PDB file of C-alpha atoms in Angstrom:
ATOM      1  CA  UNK A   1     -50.884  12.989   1.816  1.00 91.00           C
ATOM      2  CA  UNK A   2     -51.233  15.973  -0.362  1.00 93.00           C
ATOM      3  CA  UNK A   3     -54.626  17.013   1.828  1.00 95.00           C
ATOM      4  CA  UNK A   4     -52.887  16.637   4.965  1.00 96.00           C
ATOM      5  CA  UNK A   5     -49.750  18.862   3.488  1.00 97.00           C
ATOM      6  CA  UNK A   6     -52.119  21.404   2.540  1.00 97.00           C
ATOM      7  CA  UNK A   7     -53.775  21.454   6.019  1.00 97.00           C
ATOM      8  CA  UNK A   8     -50.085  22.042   7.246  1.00 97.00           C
ATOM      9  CA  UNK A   9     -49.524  24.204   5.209  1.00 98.00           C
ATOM     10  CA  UNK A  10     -52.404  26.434   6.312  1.00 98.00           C
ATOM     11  CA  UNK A  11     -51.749  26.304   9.685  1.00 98.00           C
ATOM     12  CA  UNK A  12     -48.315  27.401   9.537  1.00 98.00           C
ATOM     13  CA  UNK A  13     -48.977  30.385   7.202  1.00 97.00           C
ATOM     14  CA  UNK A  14     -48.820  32.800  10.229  1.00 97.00           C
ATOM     15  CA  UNK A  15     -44.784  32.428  10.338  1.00 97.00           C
ATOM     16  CA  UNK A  16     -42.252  32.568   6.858  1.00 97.00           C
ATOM     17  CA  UNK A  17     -39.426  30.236   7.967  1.00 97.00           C
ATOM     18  CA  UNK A  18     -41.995  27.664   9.470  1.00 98.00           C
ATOM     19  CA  UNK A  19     -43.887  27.782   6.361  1.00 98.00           C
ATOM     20  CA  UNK A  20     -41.028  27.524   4.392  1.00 97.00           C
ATOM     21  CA  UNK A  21     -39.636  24.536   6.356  1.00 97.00           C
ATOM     22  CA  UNK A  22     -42.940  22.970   5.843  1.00 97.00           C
ATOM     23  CA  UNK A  23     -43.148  23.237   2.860  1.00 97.00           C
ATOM     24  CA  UNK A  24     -39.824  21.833   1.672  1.00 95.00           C
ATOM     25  CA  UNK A  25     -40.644  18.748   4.072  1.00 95.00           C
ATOM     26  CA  UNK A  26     -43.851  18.445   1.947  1.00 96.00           C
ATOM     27  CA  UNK A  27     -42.397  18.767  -1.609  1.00 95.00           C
ATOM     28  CA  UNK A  28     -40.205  15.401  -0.314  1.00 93.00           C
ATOM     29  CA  UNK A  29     -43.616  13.597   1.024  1.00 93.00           C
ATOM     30  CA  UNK A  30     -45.979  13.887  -1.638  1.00 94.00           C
ATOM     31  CA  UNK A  31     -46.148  12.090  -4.576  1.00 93.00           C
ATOM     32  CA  UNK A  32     -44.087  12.739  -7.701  1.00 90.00           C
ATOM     33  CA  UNK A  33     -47.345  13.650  -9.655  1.00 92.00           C
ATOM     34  CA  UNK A  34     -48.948  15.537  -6.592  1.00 95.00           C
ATOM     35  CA  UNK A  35     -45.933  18.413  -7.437  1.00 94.00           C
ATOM     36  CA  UNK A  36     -47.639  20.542  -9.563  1.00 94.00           C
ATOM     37  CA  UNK A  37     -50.864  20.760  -8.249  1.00 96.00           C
ATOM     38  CA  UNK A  38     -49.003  21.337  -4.901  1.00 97.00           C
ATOM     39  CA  UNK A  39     -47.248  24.382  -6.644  1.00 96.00           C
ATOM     40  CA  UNK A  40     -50.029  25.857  -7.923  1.00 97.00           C
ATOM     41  CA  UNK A  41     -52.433  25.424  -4.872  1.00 98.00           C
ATOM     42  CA  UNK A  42     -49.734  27.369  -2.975  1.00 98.00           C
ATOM     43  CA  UNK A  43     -49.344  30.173  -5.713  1.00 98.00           C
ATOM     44  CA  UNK A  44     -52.671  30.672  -5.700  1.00 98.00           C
ATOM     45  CA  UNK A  45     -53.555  30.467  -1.397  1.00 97.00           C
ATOM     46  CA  UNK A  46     -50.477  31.526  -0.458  1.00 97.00           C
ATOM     47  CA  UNK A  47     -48.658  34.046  -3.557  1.00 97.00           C
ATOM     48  CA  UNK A  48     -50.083  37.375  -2.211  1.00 97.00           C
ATOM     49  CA  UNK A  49     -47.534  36.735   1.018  1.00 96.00           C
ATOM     50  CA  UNK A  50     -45.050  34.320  -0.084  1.00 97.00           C
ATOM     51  CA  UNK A  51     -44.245  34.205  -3.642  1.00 97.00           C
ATOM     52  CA  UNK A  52     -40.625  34.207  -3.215  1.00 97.00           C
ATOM     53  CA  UNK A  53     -40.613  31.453  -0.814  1.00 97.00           C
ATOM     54  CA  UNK A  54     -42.939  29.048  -2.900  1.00 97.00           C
ATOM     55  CA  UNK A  55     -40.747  29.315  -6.313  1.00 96.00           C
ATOM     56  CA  UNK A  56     -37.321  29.265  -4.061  1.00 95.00           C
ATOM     57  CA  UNK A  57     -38.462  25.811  -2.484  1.00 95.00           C
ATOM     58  CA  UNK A  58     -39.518  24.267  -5.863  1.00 94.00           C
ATOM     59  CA  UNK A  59     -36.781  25.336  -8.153  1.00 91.00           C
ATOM     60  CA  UNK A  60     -34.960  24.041  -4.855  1.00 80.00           C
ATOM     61  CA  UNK A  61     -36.444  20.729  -5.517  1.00 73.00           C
ATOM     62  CA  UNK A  62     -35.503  20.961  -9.191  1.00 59.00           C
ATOM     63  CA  UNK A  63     -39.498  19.738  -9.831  1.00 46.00           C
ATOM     64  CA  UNK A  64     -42.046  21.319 -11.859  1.00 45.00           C
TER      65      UNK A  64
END
């Protein structure tokens, strides 16, 4: 599952709200110990454009 989010992730980088949507949808599918390494995957592919987005969604989730 966390492959597949990634993928999503990726292809829905293009747009803010759709990536933000996806990821909040992907937080909830992923496993519990999958979080972090979630997190920091997208700080470090995705932090240049949407650094803002990424922390607002976890601290969202109240997770890592």
């Amino acid at each position: 599952m966390f492959e597949m989010c990634k993928e999503i992730l990726q292809k829905v980088s293009f747009d803010k709200s759709l990536f933000r949507k996806e990821l909040v949808k992907s937080i909830g599918w992923i496993k519990k110990d999958e979080i972090l390494a979630l997190k920091v995957w997208c700080l470090a592919t995705f932090g240049h454009v949407y650094k803002d987005v990424i922390f607002e969604a976890f601290d969202t989730m109240k997770v890592a």
